[in-house]
Coordinates of C-alpha atoms in Angstrom, one line a residue:
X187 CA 32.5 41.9 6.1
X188 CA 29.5 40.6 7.5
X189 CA 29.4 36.7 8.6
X190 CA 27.9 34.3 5.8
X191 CA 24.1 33.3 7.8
X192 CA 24.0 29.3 7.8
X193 CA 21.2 28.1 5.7
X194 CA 17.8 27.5 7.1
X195 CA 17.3 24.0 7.9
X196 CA 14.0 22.1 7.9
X197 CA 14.1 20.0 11.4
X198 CA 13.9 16.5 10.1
X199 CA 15.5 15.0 12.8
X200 CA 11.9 15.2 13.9
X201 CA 10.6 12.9 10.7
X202 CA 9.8 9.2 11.7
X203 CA 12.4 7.1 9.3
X204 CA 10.7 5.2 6.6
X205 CA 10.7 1.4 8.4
X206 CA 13.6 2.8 10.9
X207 CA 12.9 0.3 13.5
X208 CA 13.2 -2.8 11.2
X209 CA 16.2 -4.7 13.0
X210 CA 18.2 -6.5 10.3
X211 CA 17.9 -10.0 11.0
X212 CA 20.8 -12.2 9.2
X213 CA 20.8 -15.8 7.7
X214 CA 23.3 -18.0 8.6
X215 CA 24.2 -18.2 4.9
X216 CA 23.8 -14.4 4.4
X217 CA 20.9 -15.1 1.8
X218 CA 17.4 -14.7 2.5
X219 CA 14.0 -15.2 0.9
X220 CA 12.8 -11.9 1.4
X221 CA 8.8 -11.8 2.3
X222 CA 8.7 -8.5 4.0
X223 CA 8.2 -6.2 1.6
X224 CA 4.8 -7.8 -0.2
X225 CA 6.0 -8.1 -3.2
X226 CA 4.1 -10.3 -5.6
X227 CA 6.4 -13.2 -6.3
X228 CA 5.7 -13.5 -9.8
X229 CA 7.3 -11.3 -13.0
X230 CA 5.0 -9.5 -15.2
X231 CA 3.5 -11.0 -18.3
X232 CA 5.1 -11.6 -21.2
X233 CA 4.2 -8.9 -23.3
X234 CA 4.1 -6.4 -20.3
X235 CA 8.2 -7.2 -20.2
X236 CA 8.3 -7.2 -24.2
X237 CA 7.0 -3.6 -23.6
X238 CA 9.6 -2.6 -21.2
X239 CA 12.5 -4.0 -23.4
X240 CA 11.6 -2.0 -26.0
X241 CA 11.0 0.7 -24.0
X242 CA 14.4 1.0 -22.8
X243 CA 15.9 2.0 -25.8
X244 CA 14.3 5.1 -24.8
X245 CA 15.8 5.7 -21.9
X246 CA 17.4 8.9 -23.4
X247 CA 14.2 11.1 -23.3
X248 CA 11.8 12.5 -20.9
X249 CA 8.4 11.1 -20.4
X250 CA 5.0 13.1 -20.4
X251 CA 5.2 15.0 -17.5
X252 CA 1.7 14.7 -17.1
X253 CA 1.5 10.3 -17.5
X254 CA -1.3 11.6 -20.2
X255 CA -1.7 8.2 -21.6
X256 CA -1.9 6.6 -18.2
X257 CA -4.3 8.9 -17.1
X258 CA -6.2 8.2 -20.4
X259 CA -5.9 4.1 -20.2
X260 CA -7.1 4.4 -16.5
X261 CA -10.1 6.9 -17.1
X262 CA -11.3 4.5 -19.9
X263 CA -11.0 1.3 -17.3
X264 CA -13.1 2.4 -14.9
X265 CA -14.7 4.5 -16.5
X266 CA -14.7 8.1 -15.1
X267 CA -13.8 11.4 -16.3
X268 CA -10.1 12.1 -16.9
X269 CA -10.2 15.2 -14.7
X270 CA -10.7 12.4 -11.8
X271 CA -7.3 10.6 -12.3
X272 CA -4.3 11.5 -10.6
X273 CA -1.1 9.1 -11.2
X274 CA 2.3 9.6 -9.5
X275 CA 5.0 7.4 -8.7
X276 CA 3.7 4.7 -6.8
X277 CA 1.0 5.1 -4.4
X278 CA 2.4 6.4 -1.7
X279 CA 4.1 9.2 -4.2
X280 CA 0.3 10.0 -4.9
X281 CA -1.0 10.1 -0.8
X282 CA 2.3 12.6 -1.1
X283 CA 0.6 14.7 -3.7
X284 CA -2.6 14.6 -1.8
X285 CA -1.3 15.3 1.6
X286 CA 0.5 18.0 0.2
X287 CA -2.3 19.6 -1.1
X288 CA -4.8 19.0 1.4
X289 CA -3.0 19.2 5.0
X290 CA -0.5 22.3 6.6
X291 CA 0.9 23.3 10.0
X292 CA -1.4 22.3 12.7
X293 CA -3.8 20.1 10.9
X294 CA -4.5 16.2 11.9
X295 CA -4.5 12.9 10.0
X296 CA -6.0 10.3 11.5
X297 CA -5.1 6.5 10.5
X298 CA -5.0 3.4 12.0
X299 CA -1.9 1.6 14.0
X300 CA -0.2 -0.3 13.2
X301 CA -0.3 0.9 9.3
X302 CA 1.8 1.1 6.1
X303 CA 5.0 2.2 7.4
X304 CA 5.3 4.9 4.9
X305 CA 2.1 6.8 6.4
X306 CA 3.7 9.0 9.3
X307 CA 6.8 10.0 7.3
X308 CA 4.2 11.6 4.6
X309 CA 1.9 13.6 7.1
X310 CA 5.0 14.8 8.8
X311 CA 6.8 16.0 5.5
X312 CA 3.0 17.8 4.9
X313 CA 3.6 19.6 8.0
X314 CA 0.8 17.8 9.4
X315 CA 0.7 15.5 12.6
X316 CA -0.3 12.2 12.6
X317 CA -3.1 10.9 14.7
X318 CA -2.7 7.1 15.2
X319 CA -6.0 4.6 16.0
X320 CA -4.9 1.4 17.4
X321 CA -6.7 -1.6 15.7
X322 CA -9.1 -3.8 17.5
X323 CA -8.3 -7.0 19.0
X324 CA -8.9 -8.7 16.0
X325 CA -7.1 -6.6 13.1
X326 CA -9.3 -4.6 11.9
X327 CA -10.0 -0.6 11.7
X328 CA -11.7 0.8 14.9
X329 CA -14.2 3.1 12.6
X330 CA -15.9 4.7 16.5
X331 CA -12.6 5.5 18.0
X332 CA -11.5 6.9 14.7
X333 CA -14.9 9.4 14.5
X334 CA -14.6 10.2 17.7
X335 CA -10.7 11.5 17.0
X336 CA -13.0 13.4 14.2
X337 CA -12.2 17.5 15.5
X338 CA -11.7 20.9 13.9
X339 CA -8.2 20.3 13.1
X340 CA -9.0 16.9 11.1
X341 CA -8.0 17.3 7.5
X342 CA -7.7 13.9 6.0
X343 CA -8.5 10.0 7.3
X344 CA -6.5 7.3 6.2
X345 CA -8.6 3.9 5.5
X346 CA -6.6 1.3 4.5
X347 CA -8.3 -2.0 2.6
X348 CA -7.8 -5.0 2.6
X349 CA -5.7 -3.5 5.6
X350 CA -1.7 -3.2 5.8
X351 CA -0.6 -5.5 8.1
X352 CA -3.2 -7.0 9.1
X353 CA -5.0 -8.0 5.6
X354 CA -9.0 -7.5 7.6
X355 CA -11.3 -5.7 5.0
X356 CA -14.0 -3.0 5.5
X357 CA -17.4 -3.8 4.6
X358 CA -19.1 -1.2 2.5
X359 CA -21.9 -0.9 4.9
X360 CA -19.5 -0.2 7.4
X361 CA -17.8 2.4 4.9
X362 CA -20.6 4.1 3.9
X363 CA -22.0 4.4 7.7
X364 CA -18.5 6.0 8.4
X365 CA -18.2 8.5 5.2
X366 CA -21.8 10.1 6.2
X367 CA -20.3 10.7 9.5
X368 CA -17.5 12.5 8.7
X369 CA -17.9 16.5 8.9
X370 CA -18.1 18.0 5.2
X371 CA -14.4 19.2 4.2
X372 CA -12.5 16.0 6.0
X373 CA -11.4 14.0 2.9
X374 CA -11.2 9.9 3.5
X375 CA -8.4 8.1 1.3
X376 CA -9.0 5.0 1.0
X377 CA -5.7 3.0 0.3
X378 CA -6.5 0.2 -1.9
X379 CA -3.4 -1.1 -2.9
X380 CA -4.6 -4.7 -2.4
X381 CA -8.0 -4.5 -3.7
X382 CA -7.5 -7.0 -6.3
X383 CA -6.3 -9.7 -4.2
X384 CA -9.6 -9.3 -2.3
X385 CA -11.5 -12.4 -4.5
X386 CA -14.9 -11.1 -2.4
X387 CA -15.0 -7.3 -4.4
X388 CA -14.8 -6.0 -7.5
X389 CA -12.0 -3.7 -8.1
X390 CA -14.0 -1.8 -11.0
X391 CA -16.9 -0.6 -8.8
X392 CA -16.6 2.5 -7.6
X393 CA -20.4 2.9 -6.2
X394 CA -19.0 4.5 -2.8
X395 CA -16.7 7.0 -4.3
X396 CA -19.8 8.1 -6.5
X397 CA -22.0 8.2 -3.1
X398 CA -19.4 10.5 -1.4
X399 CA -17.6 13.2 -2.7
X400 CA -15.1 14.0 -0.2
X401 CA -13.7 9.8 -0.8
X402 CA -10.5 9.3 -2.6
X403 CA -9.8 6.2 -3.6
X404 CA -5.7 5.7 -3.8
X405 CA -4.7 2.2 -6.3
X406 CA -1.4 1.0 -7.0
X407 CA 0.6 -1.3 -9.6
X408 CA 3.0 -2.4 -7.0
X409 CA 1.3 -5.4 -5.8
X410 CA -1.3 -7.1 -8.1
X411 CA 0.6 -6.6 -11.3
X412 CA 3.5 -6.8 -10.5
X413 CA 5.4 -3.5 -11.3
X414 CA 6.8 -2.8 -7.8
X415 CA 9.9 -1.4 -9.2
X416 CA 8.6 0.9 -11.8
X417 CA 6.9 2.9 -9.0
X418 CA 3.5 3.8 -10.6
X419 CA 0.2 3.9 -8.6
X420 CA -2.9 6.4 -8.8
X421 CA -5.9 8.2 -7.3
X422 CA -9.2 8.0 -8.1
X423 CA -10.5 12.1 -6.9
X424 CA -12.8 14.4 -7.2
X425 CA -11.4 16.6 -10.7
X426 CA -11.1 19.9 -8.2
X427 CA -8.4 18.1 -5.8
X428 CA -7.1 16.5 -9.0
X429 CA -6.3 19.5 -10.3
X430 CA -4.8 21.3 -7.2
X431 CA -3.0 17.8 -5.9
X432 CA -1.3 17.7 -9.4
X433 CA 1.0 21.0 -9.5
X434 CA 2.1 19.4 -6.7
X435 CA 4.3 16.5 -8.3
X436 CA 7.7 16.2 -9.1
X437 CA 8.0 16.8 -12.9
X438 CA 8.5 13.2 -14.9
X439 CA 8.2 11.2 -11.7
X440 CA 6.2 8.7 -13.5
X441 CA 8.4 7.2 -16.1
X442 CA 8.2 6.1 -19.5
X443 CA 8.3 2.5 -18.9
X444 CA 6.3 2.6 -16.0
X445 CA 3.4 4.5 -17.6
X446 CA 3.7 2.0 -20.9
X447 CA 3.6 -1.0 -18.9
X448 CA 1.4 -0.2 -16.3
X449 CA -1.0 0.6 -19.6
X450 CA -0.5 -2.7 -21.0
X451 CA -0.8 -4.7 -17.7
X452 CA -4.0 -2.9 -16.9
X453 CA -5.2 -4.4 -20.6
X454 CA -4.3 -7.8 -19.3
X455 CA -7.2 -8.6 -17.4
X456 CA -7.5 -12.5 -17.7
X457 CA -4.1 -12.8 -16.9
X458 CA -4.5 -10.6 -13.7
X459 CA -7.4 -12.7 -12.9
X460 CA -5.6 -16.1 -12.9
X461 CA -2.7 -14.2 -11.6
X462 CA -5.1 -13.4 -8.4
X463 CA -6.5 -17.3 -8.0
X464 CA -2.9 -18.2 -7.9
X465 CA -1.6 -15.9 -4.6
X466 CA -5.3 -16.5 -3.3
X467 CA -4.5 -20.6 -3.0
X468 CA -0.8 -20.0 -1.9
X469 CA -2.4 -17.7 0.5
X470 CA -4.4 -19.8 1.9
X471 CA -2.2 -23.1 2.0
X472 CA 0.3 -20.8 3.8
X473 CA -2.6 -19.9 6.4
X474 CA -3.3 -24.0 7.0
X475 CA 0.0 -24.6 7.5
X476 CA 1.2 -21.6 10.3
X477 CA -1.7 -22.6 11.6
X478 CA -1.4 -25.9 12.0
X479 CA 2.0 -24.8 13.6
X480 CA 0.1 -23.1 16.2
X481 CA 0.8 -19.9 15.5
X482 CA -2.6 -18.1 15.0
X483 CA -2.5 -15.7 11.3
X484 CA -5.6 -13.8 11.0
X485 CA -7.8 -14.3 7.8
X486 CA -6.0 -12.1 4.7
X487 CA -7.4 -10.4 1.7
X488 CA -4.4 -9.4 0.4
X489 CA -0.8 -11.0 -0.2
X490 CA 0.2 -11.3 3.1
X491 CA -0.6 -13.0 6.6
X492 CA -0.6 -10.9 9.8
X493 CA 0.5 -13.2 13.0
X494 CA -0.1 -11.4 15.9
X495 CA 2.6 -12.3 18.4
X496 CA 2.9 -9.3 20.8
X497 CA 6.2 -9.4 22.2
X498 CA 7.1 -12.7 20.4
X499 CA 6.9 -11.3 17.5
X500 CA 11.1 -9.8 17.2
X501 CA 11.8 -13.5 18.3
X502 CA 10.0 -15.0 15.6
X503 CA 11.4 -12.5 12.8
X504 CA 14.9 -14.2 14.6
X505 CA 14.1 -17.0 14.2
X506 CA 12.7 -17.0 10.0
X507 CA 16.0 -15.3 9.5
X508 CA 18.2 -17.8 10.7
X509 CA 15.7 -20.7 8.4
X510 CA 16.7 -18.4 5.2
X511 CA 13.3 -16.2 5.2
X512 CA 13.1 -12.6 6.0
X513 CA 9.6 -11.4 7.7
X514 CA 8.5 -8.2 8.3
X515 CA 8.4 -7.2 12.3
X516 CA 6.1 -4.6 14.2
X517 CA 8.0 -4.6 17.7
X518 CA 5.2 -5.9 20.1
X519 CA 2.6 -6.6 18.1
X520 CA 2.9 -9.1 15.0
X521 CA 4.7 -10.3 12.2
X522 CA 3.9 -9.9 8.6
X523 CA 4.6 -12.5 6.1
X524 CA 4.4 -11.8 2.2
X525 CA 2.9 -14.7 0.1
X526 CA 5.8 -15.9 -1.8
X527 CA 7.3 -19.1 -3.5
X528 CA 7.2 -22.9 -2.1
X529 CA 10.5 -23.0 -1.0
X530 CA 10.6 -20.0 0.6
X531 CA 7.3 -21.1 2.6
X532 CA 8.5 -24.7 3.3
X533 CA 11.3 -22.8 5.2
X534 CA 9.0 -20.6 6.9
X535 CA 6.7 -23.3 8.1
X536 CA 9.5 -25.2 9.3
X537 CA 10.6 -22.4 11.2
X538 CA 7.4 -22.0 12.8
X539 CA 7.5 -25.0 14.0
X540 CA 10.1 -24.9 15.5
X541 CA 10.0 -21.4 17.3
X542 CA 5.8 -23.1 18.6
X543 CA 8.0 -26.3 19.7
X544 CA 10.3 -23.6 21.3
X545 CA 7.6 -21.6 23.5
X546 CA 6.0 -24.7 24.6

């Protein structure tokens, strides 16, 4: 009888980790304030939660495997043609879809490093190989290096703004002088997951993605509304992507709840608004007081401060662990800290403080 073959195996062991390097950092208590992960630190409105009571009752049933209200709600918003709306399960399940649909074995990606953590696990699951950018000195995207990576293997480039870690923001002159650069075919996706903490822009206007038609624009309702745990977020496309990126999502991997709630948050624009005004100023009394500390953050437009530290940066993470706050660490380069609560910045400052008071 002939040997059973062992099954094929896909060599993951090649797959960068999602956030594999983070070194877990321990209060002395064992409790931290966690303001690594951005995370908005306050709940959902009060009907948006009303909503997801009632909707757990039914929890027992499938969703619409196509998030057809959702897809609706969000055509109406902006407005644009339903056939341009892709939704998925969080953001990054969306740059999934996309990546999926756009990129194979032997194509390129080009993004910018550092960058959301999540973005060379989902070129490599794509069969694709990243092509990382360092930033510039100061934080923000180096748009010539990244045209000049630009070659006949380039499939897709990843914009990210306001950026992830370092919260610096394109211009849309400096946009719009990149997109015309770009070779027909090579789609840009533009992660703006923290558009609307970006008090300068308008997160309705979509004049760009109108001016160029290989732009996607990739949205979440993670951050600004609050909905981090319901893992919905969305693509703004051209229909004929749309329609190939979506028979590539898992069936029902937007849930009932999630697609309810993330319709009646994106209703609650006033209270988004104030919502906004309030991380802004925490934002920005958080930037003052590191500052003041001496440790250097760079200007943010999202929920978030980027101190670049260089290879201070693990011993500073150390450090805000053992005050009772968790940071997020990018090993010779910087430290991210998410906006949060009062107390949890009171310890950070103090730590800060104290690690300045420590180099000096």
């Amino acid at each position: 009888m002939p040997s059973a073959r062992p099954p094929r195996m896909v060599a993951t062991e090649k797959f960068p980790a999602y956030r594999d390097d983070e070194t877990p950092y321990a209060a002395p208590s064992g409790d931290l304030w966690d303001l690594s992960n951005n995370e908005i630190s306050l709940p959902p409105p009060p009907h948006v939660l009303s909503i997801l009571r009632s909707e757990s009752e039914r929890a027992h049933l499938y969703p619409d495997p196509r998030a057809g209200l959702l897809v609706d709600a969000l055509a109406g918003h902006f407005p644009v043609d339903r056939g341009s709306v892709l939704v998925g399960p969080g953001s990054a399940g969306v740059l999934q879809q996309l990546l999926l649909t756009l990129c194979g074995p032997g194509d390129e990606v080009i993004h910018a490093d550092p960058c959301f953590d999540a973005y060379p696990l989902l070129i490599a699951t794509s069969a694709a190989r990243g092509v990382p950018v360092p930033l510039t000195a100061t934080g923000e995207h180096d748009l010539r290096a990244m045209r000049a990576r630009v070659g006949a293997d380039t499939r897709v480039v990843i914009l990210c703004s306001p950026h992830n870690p370092t919260g610096t923001s394109l211009t849309p002159s400096d946009l719009h002088d990149f997109l015309v650069g770009l070779p027909p075919g090579v789609i840009t996706v533009l992660d703006q997951a923290y558009v609307e903490f970006d008090g300068e822009s308008d997160p309705r206007d979509l004049g760009l993605l109108h001016a160029h038609r290989d732009l996607v624009l990739l949205r979440s309702f993670s951050k600004a509304h609050g909905l981090a745990g319901l893992r919905v977020g969305y693509a703004i496309a051209p229909p004929a992507l749309v329609a190939r990126a979506r028979k590539t999502a898992i069936p029902f991997s937007v849930t009932r709840g999630a697609e309810r709630a993330a319709i009646a948050s994106l209703r609650e624009r006033d209270t988004l608004r104030q919502r906004m005004a309030y991380v802004r100023g925490q934002r920005d009394s958080l930037f003052k007081h590191l500052s003041d500390a001496g440790l250097a953050p760079l200007p943010s437009r999202g929920n978030f401060l980027w101190i670049p530290l260089g290879a201070g940066s693990e011993r500073f993470a150390e450090a805000s662990a053992g005050a009772g706050v968790k940071v997020r660490a990018y090993p010779g380069q910087g430290v991210r800290v998410t906006v949060g609560n009062e107390a949890a910045h009171r310890a950070l400052i103090a730590a800060a403080h104290d690690f300045s008071r420590a180099a000096t």
